[in-house]
XYZ file of C-alpha atoms in Angstrom:
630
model
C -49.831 108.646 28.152
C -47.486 106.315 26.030
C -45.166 106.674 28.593
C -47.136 105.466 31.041
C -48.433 101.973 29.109
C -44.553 101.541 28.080
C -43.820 101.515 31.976
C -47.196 99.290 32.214
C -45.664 96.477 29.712
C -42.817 96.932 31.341
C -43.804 95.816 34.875
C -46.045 93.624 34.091
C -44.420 91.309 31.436
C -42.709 88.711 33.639
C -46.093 88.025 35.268
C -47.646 87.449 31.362
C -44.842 85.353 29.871
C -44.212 83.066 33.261
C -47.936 81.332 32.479
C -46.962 81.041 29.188
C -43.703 79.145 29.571
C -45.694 77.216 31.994
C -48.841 76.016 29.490
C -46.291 75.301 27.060
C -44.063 72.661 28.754
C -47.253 71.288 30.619
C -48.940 71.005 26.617
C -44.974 69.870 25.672
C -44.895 67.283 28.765
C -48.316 65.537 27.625
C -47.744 65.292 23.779
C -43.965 64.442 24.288
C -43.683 62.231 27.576
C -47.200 61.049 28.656
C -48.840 60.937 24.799
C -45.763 59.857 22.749
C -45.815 59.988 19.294
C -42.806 57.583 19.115
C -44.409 53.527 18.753
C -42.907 50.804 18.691
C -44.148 47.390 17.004
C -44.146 44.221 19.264
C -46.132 41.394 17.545
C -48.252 42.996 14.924
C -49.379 46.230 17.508
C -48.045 49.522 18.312
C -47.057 50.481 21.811
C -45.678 53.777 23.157
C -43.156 53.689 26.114
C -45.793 53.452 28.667
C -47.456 50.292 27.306
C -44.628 48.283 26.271
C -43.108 47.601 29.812
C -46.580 45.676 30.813
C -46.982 43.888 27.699
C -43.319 42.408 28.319
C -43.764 41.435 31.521
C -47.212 39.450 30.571
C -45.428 37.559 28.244
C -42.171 36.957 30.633
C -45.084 35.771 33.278
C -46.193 33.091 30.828
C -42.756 31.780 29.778
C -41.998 31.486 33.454
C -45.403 29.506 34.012
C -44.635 27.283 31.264
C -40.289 26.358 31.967
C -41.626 25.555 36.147
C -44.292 22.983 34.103
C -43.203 19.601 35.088
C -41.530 17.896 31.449
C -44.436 15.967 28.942
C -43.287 12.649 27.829
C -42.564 12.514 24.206
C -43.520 10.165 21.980
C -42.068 6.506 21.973
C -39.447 5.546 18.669
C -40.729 3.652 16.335
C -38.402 1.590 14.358
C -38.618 1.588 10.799
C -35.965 -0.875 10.086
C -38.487 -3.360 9.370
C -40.429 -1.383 6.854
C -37.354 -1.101 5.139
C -36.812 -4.501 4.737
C -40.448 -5.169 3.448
C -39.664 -2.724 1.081
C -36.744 -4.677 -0.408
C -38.799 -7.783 -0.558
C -41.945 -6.423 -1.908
C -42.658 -7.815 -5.329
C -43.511 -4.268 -6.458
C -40.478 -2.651 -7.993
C -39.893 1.468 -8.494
C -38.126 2.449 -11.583
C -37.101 6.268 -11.103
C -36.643 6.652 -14.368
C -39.956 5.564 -15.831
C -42.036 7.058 -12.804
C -44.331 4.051 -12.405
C -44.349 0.677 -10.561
C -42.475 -2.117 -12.515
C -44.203 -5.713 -11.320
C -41.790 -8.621 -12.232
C -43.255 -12.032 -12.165
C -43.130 -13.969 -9.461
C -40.066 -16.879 -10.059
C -42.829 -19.760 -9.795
C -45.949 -18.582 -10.167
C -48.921 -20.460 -8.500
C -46.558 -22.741 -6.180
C -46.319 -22.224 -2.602
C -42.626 -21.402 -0.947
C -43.301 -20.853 2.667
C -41.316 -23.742 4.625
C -38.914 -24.497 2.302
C -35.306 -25.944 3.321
C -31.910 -26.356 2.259
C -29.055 -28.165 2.573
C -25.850 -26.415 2.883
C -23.328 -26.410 0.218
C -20.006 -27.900 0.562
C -16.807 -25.222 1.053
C -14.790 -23.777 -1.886
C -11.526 -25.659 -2.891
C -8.455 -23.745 -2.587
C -4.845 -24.743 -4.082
C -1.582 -23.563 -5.001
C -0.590 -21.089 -2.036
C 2.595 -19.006 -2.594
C 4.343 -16.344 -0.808
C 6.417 -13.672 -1.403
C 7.752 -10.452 0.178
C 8.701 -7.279 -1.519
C 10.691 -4.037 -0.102
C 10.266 -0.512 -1.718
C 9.240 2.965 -1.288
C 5.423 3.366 -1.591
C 2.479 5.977 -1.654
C 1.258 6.805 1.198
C -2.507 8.786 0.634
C -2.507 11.480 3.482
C -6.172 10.666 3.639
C -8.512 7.835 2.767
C -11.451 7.806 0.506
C -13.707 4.831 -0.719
C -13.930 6.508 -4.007
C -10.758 6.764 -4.982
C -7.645 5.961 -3.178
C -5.004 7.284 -5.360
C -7.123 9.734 -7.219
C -4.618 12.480 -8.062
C -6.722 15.206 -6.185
C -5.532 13.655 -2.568
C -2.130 14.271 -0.919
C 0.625 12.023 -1.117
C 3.503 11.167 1.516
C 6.285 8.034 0.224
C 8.158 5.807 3.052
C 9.566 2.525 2.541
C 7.057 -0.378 3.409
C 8.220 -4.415 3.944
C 4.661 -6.296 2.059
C 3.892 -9.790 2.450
C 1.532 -11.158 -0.187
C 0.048 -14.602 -0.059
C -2.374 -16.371 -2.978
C -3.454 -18.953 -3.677
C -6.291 -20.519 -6.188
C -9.748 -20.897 -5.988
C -12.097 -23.747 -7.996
C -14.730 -21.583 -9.333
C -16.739 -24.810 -11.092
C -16.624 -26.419 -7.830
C -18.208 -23.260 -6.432
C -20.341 -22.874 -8.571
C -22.083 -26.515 -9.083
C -21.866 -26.875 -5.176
C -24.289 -23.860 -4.971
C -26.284 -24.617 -7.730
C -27.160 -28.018 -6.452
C -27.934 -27.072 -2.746
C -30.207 -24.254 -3.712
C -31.467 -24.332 -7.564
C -30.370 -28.058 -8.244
C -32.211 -31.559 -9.214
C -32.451 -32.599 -5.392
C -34.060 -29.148 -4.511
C -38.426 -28.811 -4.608
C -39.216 -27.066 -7.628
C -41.090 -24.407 -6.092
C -38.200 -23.809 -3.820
C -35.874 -23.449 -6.479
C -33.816 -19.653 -5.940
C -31.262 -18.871 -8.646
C -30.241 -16.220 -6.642
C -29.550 -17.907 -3.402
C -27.284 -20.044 -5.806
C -25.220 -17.364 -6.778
C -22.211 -17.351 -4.125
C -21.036 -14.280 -2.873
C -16.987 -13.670 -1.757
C -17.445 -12.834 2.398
C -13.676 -12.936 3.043
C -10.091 -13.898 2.430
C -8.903 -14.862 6.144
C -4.783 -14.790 6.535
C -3.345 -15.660 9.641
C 0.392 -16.030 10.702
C 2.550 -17.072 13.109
C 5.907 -15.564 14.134
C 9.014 -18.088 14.519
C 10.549 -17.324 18.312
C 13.970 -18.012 19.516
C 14.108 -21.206 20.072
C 13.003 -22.145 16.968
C 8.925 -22.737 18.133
C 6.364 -21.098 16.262
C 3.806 -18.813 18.135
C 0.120 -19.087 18.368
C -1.042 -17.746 14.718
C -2.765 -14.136 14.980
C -5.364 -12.710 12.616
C -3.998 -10.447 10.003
C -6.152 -7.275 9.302
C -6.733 -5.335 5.910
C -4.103 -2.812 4.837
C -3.932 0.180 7.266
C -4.763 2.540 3.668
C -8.066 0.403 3.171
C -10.795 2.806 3.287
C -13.380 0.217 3.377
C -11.385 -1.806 6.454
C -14.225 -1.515 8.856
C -16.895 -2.581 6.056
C -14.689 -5.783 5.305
C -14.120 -7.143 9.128
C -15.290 -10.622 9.166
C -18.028 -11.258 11.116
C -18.578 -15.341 11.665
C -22.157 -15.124 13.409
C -25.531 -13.688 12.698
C -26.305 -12.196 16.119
C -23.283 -10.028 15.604
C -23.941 -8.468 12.699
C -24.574 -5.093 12.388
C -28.528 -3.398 11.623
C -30.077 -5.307 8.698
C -28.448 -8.532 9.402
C -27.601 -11.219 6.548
C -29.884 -9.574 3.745
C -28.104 -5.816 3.855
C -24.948 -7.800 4.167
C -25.261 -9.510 1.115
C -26.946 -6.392 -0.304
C -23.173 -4.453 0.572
C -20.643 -7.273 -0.919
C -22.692 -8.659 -3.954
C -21.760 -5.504 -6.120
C -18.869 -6.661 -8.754
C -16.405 -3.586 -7.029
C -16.768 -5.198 -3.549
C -16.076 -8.403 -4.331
C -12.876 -7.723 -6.424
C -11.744 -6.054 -3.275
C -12.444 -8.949 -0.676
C -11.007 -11.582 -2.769
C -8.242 -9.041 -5.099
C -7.042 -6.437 -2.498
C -5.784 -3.557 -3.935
C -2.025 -2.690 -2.760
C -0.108 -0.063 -2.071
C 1.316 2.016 -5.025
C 4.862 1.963 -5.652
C 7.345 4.485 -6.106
C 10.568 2.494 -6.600
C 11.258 2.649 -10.358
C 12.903 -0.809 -10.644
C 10.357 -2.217 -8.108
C 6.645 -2.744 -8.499
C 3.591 -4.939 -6.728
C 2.300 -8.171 -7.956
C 0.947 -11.458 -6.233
C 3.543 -14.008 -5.769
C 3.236 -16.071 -9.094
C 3.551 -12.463 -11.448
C 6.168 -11.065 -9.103
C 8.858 -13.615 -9.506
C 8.406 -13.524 -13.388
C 8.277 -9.358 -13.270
C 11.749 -9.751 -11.207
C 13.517 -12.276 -13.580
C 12.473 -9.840 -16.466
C 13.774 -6.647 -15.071
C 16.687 -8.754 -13.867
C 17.256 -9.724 -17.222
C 17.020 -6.416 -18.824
C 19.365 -5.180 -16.394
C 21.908 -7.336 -17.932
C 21.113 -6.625 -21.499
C 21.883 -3.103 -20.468
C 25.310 -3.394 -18.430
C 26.233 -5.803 -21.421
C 25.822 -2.916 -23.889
C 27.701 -0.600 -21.343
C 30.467 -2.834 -21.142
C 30.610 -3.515 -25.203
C 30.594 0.636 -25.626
C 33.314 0.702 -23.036
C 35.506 -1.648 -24.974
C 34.799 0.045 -28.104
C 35.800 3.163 -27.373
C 39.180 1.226 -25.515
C 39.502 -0.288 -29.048
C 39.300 3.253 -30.918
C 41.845 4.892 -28.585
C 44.539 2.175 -28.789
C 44.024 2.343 -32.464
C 44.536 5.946 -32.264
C 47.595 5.395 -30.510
C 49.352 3.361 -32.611
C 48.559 5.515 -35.509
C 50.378 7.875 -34.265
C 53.387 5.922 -33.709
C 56.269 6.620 -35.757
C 59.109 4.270 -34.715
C 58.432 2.738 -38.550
C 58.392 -0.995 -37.329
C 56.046 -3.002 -39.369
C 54.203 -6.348 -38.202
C 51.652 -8.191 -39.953
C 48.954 -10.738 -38.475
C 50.561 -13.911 -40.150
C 54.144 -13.006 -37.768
C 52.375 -13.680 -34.258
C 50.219 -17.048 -33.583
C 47.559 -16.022 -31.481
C 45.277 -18.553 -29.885
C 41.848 -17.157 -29.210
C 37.945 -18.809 -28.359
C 34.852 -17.369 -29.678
C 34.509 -15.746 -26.100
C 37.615 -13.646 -25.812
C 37.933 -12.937 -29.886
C 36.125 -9.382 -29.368
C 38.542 -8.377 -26.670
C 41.367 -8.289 -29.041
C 42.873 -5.529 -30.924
C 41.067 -5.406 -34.243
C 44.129 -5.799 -36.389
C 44.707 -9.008 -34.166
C 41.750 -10.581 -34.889
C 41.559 -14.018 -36.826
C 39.267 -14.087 -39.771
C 35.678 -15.073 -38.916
C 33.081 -17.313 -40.324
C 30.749 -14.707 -41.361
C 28.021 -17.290 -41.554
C 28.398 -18.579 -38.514
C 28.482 -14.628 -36.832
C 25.051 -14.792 -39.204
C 23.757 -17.548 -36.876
C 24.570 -16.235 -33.767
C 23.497 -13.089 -33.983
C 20.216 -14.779 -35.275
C 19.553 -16.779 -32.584
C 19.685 -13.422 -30.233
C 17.617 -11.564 -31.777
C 15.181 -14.286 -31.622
C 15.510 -14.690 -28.136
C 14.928 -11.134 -27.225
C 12.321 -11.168 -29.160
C 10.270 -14.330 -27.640
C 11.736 -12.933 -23.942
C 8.742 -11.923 -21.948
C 8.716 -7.836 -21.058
C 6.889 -5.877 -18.159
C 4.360 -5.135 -20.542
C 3.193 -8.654 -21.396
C 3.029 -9.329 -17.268
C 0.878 -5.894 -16.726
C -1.550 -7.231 -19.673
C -1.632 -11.005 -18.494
C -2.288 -9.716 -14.792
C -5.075 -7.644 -16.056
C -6.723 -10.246 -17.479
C -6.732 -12.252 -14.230
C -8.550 -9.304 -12.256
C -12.544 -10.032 -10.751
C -13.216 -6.672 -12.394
C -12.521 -7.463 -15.888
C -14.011 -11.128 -15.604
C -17.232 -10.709 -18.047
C -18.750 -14.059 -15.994
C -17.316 -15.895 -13.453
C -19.159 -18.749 -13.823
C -18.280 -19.670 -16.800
C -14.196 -18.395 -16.089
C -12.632 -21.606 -17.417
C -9.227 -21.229 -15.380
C -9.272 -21.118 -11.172
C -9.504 -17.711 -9.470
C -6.415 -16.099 -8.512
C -7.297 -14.432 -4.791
C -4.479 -13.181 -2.523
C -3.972 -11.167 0.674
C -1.764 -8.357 1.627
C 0.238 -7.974 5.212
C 1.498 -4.695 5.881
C 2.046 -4.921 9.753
C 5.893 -6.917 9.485
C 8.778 -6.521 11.422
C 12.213 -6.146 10.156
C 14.656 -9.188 11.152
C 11.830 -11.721 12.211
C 10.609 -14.920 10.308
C 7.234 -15.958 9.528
C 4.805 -18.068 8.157
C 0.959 -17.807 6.814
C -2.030 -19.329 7.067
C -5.014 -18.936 4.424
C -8.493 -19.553 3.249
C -11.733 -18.241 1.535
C -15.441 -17.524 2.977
C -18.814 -16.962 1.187
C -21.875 -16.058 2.145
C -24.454 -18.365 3.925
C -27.516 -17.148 2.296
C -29.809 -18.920 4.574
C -27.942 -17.368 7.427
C -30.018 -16.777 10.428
C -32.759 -18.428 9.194
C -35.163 -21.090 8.939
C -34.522 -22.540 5.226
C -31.741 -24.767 6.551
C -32.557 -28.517 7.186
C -32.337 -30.059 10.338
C -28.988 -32.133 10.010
C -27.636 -28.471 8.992
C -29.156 -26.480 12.174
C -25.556 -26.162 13.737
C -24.856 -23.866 11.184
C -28.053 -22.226 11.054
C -26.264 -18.512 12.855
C -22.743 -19.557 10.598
C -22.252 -16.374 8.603
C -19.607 -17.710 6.203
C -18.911 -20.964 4.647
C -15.031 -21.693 4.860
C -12.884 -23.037 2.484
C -9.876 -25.579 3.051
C -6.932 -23.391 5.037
C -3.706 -23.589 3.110
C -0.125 -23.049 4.972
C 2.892 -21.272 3.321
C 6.293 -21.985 3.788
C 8.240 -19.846 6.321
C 9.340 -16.102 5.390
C 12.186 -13.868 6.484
C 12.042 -10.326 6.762
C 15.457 -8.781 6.051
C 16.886 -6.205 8.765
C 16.921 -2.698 8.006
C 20.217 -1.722 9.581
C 23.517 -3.890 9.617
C 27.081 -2.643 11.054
C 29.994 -4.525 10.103
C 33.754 -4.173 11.870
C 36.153 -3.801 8.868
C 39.523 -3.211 10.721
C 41.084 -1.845 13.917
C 44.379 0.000 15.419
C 45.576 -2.120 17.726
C 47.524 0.796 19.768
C 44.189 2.895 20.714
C 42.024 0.099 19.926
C 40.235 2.114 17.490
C 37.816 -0.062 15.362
C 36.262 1.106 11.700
C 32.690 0.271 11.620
C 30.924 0.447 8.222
C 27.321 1.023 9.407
C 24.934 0.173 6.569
C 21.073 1.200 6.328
C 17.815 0.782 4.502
C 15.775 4.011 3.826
C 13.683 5.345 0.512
C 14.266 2.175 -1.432
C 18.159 2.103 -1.536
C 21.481 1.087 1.233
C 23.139 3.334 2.133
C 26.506 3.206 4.343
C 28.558 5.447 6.344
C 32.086 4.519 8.278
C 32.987 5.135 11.823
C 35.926 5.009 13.741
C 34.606 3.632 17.283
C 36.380 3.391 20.623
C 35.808 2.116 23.692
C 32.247 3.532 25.034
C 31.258 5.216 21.707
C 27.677 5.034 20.376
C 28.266 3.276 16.745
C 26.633 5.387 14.529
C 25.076 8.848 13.991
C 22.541 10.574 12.238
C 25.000 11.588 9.501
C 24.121 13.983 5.199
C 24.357 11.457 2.461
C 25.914 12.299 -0.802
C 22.659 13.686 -3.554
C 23.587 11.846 -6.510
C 23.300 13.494 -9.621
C 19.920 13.140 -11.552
C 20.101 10.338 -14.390
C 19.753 11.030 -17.873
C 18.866 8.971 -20.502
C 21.014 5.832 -20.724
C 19.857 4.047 -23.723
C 17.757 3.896 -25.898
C 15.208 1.285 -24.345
C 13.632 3.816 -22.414
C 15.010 2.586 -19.127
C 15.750 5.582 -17.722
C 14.118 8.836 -19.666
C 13.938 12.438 -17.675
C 10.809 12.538 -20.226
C 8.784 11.523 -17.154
C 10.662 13.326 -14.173
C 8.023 14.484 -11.811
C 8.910 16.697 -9.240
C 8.473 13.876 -7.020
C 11.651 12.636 -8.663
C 13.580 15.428 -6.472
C 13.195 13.764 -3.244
C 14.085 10.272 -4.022
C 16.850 10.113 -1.570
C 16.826 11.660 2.265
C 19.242 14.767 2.992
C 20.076 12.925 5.992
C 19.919 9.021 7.088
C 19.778 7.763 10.354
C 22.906 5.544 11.091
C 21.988 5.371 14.320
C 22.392 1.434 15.884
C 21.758 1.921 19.358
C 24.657 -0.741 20.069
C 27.921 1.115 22.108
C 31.300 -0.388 21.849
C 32.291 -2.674 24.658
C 35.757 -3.175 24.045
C 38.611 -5.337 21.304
C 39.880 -8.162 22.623
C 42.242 -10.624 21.496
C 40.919 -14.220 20.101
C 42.974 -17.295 19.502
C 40.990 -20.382 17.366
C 41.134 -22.646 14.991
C 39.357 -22.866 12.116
C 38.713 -25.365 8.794
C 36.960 -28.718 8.653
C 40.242 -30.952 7.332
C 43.175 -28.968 7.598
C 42.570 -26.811 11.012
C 45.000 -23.513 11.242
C 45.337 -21.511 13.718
C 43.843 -17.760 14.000
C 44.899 -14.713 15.964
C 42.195 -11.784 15.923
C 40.203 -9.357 17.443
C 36.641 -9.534 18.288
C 34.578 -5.980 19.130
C 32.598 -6.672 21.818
C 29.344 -4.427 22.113
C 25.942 -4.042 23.612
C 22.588 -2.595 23.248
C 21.104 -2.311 26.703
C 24.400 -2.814 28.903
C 23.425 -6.120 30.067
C 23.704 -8.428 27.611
C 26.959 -8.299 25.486
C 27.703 -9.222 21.876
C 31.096 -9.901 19.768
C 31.460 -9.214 16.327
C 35.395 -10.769 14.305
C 37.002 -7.757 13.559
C 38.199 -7.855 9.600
C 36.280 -9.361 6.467
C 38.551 -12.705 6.470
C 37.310 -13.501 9.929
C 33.355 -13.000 9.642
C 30.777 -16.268 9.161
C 29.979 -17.107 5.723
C 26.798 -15.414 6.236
C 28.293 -12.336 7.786
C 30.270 -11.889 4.192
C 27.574 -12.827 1.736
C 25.510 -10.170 3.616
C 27.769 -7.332 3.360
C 28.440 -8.230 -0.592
C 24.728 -8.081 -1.300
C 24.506 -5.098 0.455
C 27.616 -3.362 -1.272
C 26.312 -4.093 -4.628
C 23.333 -2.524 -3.831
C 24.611 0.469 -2.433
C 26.464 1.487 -5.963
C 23.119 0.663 -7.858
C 22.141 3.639 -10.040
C 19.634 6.205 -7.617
C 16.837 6.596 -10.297
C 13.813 9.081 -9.347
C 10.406 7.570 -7.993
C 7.321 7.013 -10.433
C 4.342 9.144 -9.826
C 1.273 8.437 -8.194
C -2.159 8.059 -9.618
C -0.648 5.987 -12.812
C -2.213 2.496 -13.760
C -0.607 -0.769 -13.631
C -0.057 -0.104 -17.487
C 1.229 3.688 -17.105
C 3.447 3.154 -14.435
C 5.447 0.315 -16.432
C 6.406 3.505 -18.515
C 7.079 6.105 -16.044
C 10.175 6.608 -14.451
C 11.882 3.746 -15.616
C 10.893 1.584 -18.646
C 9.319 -1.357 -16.335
C-alpha cells in the first residue's frame, strides 16, 4: 500500500509543482513589474515606473507649447539718472549715522532764486614758468591702483625714464576775489548770492609742446597726456564742452574733482618714484637747489678723501725717514722755503713754517659756519612739503601763489623741445541758464582758461654715443669706444671695427663691488641695502649702434681762426641704413669742441661710484635717508 502512494507522489509531482512555479511568478510579475513597490518623487507625488513616463511627457508637451510662443515685449527702461540728481539737490539731507533726516536751512530764506544770472569770472593769472628735465632709474608699479600707487603690497619693475617737468605759479587772491565777485559779490542780487558757486574748483593743468625739426622750425604743438602710471588718467581727460561730458554732466563733474585729494592731483601730479640714490624728483624751482646741494656735498666728501689720502702720504714718508740711518742732520732754519696758505698742507710736516694759530682759528670758523647755514636735502623735502595742495589748511587765505606743475613722460632721446602751459577751473554755470546774455558764448564752455605760458627750449640727451679713438693704418682697423645709458649710470665698451663691421654688440659689464660705508655723513650706509640694491646694474648692456663701418679715409684741412695749420687725418666713414653716409675724425685731437666736451662728461660719469637703488614705497622724507644720505 505505501508502495503504491510512494509511486503515486512520484508520478504525479511534476504535474503539482509546474502550477505552482506558475502562480508564483504570475503573483511575482504583478507585485514586482506591474504593481511596483519602488516610487519615485517628481514634484511633491510618488510615481512607479509606469506613471512616470506620462507625467514627463505632459510636462515636455507644455515646455514645447510655451518656447514655439511668439517672444512678449518686455518692459521699456526707465532712466533713473534724473532721480538721482533730485536727490542731490533735495534740501532734505540723510545722515547715516544719526538715522533721521537732517533739514539745513535754506541759504536765503523767503527770497525767490529761480532766473537768476551771472556773469562769468575773469581767468586765473599764471607766472613764473620753468622747466627742467631729469634722467634716472624709476619705479615702475606692475599694476595701477587709485588707492595707492606705490603701496608696498603691489609689484615693482625699475627702468630708466627721461621726465620733463614744467611749473609755473598761480594767483590764488586773484582767483579767489574774481569768483567771489561774479557769484557771491556786491554786484550779484542778494537772493542769488551762492558761496558755493564761488568756490573755484582746479579742472586741469593743460601742457602742450612742440618738437624742434631739422631745419631749425618748430612743429605744430601736440597735447601732452597724464603719466602713463596715472591710475586716474581717464578720470582727468579734459573735456572743454558740456555736450561731451560723460552721464551726470557739470554737477557729478564737479561732485568728482571738488574733493581736496583730486584737486592736489590735477594741479600737483604725483611723479614717478625714484630709484637712483644720488637722483630724486622735484618741480623745476626745488630741483635745481636739491642738485647744487648734493653737488656740493659731493665735494665736501672727495675733499675729505683727498685730505685722508694725503695724510696717510704724510705718515708714510715720515715713517720713511725715520728709518733712515745715513746720520745727516737738517733743520728747518737751513732751507728757505716759499709757501701760500694753499699749498702749506701739502708739505712735509717738519717743513712746515710756523702758523698763525689765530688766524687757522678764523678760518676754520668761518667753515664751520658755512656748513652749518648750507641748505641740506632735508630742509628742501620739508620746504616742498609745505608747498603741497594737501597740506594747505585753506587756500584762500594761502598768502604766497600756488606752485602747480605738469609731468611729460612720453620724450625722445636726442630731440629738442619746448612747452606750452596753462590752468582751467570749473564753469559752475556750465550748461546752463544762470549765465547772462553778453556771456551766452560760453554758456556749453566747461573750463575757464588761464593765460598760456611758453618755456624756453629743452634738449633731451642721447642715450648711446660711439666715439673713434684711434686706428691702424695698415688694416685700417679703427678702436671705437661705444658708450651707453642704462639703469641710471654710462657705461662703455671698446671695439676694434673694420671695414663692414656692425659697431657694437650686446657685450657683460663688470658687477662692481657693493659700497660700504664711506663716511660718516651717512652718504652711503649698507644699513638700508634692500635686496633691490642687488640689481642696480644690468649683467649685460646693449652696445648695440646699428651704424656699420663704411670705410677710413685720408683727410687733408686746415684748421684755427688766426694762425691756420695744416692737418693730415683719418675720418671713419659709417652708416645706419646704407644710404646715407656719415664721417666721424678719427683721434680725440681731431673731434669738434662739442664732440670732446661730450665724451669728458661722459667719462667722468662712467667712474662715478655704482651705489644700490632706494626702495620703493618710502616718502619724500624717508627716501632722503635710504640708500644714500639725500
Amino acid at each position: 500500500m505505501m508502495k503504491n502512494v510512494g509511486n503515486l507522489i512520484a508520478d504525479n509531482i511534476e504535474k503539482v509543482t509546474l502550477p505552482i512555479l506558475a502562480l508564483l511568478c504570475l503573483i511575482f510579475l504583478f507585485t514586482g513589474v506591474l504593481v511596483s513597490p519602488n516610487k519615485v518623487e517628481y514634484k511633491n507625488k510618488n510615481y512607479n515606473p509606469t506613471e512616470i513616463d506620462p507625467e514627463v511627457l505632459k510636462e515636455a508637451r507644455i515646455v514645447e507649447d510655451v518656447l514655439t510662443q511668439k517672444p512678449k515685449s518686455s518692459k521699456d527702461y526707465n532712466s533713473v539718472l534724473q532721480v538721482f540728481l533730485d536727490t542731490m539737490n533735495a534740501p532734505v539731507k540723510i545722515d547715516s549715522k544719526l538715522g533721521g533726516p537732517i533739514i539745513p536751512p535754506p541759504k536765503n530764506p523767503g527770497k525767490e532764486v529761480d532766473g537768476r544770472q551771472y556773469a562769468l569770472p575773469s581767468g586765473p593769472v599764471i607766472e613764473d614758468p620753468k622747466i627742467e628735465r631729469m634722467r634716472a632709474v624709476a619705479y615702475f608699479p606692475k599694476e595701477n591702483t587709485a588707492d595707492d600707487l606705490y603701496s608696498m603690497n603691489l609689484g615693482f619693475e625699475h627702468n630708466d625714464v627721461d621726465l620733463v617737468t614744467v611749473e609755473a605759479k598761480l594767483e590764488l587772491a586773484s582767483l579767489y576775489e574774481a569768483f567771489e565777485e561774479a557769484f557771491n559779490g556786491m554786484s550779484v542780487k542778494p537772493q542769488w548770492r551762492d558761496p558755493d558757486l564761488a568756490e573755484p574748483i582746479f579742472a586741469a593743468v593743460h601742457l602742450q609742446r612742440s618738437e624742434k625739426l631739422e631745419d631749425g622750425s618748430w612743429a605744430e604743438p601736440v597735447d601732452i597726456p597724464r603719466l602713463k602710471i596715472d591710475p586716474r588718467s581717464d578720470m582727468m581727460e579734459i573735456i572743454e564742452n558740456v555736450e561731451d561730458l560723460p552721464r551726470g554732466g557739470m554737477k557729478v563733474r564737479l561732485l568728482h574733482f571738488s574733493s581736496l585729494e583730486i584737486m592736489s592731483e590735477v594741479v600737483q601730479p604725483l611723479s614717478y618714484q625714484i630709484a637712483s640714490a644720488d637722483q630724486f624728483w622735484y618741480p623745476p624751482s626745488f630741483h635745481s637747489r636739491f642738485i647744487k646741494v648734493v653737488e656740493k656735498q659731493s665735494a665736501k666728501i672727495r675733499r675729505a678723501e683727498m685730505q685722508r689720502i694725503r695724510e696717510e702720504r704724510e705718515r708714510e714718508r715720515e715713517e720713511n725717514r725715520s728709518k733712515q740711518k745715513d746720520g745727516r742732520k737738517r733743520t728747518d732754519t737751513q732751507r728757505e722755503t716759499y709757501v701760500t696758505d694753499d699749498t702749506i698742507d701739502e708739505l712735509p710736516t717738519r717743513m712746515r713754517p710756523v702758523k698763525d694759530n689765530r688766524r687757522d682759528e678764523e678760518l676754520e670758523e668761518k667753515r664751520r659756519r658755512r656748513e652749518q647755514e648750507m641748505e641740506t636735502p632735508g630742509d628742501i623735502a620739508e620746504e616742498f612739503e609745505g608747498v603741497l595742495v594737501e597740506n594747505i589748511e585753506d587756500l584762500r587765505s594761502y598768502p604766497e601763489p600756488l606752485l602747480f606743475w605738469a609731468i611729460d613722460d612720453t620724450v625722445e632721446s636726442g630731440k629738442t623741445y619746448r612747452y606750452q602751459i596753462r590752468l582751467g577751473v570749473f564753469n559752475p554755470v556750465a550748461g546752463t541758464a544762470m549765465i547772462k546774455p553778453e556771456y551766452q558764448q560760453y554758456k556749453n564752455q566747461v573750463i575757464i582758461w588761464s593765460n598760456t605760458l611758453e618755456t624756453d627750449e629743452i634738449e633731451i640727451p642721447k642715450k648711446m654715443y660711439f666715439f673713434a679713438k684711434d686706428i691702424k693704418d695698415v688694416t685700417k682697423t679703427v678702436k671705437v669706444e661705444v658708450c651707453r645709458y642704462a639703469m641710471g649710470y654710462w657705461h662703455s665698451k671698446e671695439y676694434p671695427i673694420q671695414v663692414g663691421e656692425e659697431i657694437g654688440r650686446i657685450d657683460d659689464i663688470e658687477q662692481p663691488q657693493k659700497p660700504q660705508n664711506e663716511d660718516a655723513e651717512g652718504f652711503v650706509s649698507n644699513e638700508f641695502s634692500f635686496d633691490i640694491a642687488e640689481t642696480t646694474l644690468p649683467e649685460q648692456v646693449d652696445f648695440s649702434t646699428g651704424a656699420v663701418m663704411v670705410d677710413a679715409v685720408i683727410v687733408d684741412d686746415w684748421a684755427g681762426i688766426s694762425n691756420l695749420r695744416s692737418r693730415h687725418y683719418y675720418k671713419m666713414l659709417y652708416t645706419y641704413d646704407g644710404s646715407l653716409i656719415e664721417s666721424m675724425p678719427i683721434k680725440q685731437i681731431y673731434w669738434p669742441d662739442d664732440m670732446r666736451i661730450q665724451y669728458r662728461n661722459i667719462q667722468n660719469s662712467v667712474k662715478k661710484t655704482r651705489r644700490p637703488l632706494r626702495p620703493p614705497g618710502s616718502s619724500y622724507m624717508e627716501q632722503s635717508v635710504y640708500g644714500g644720505g639725500l
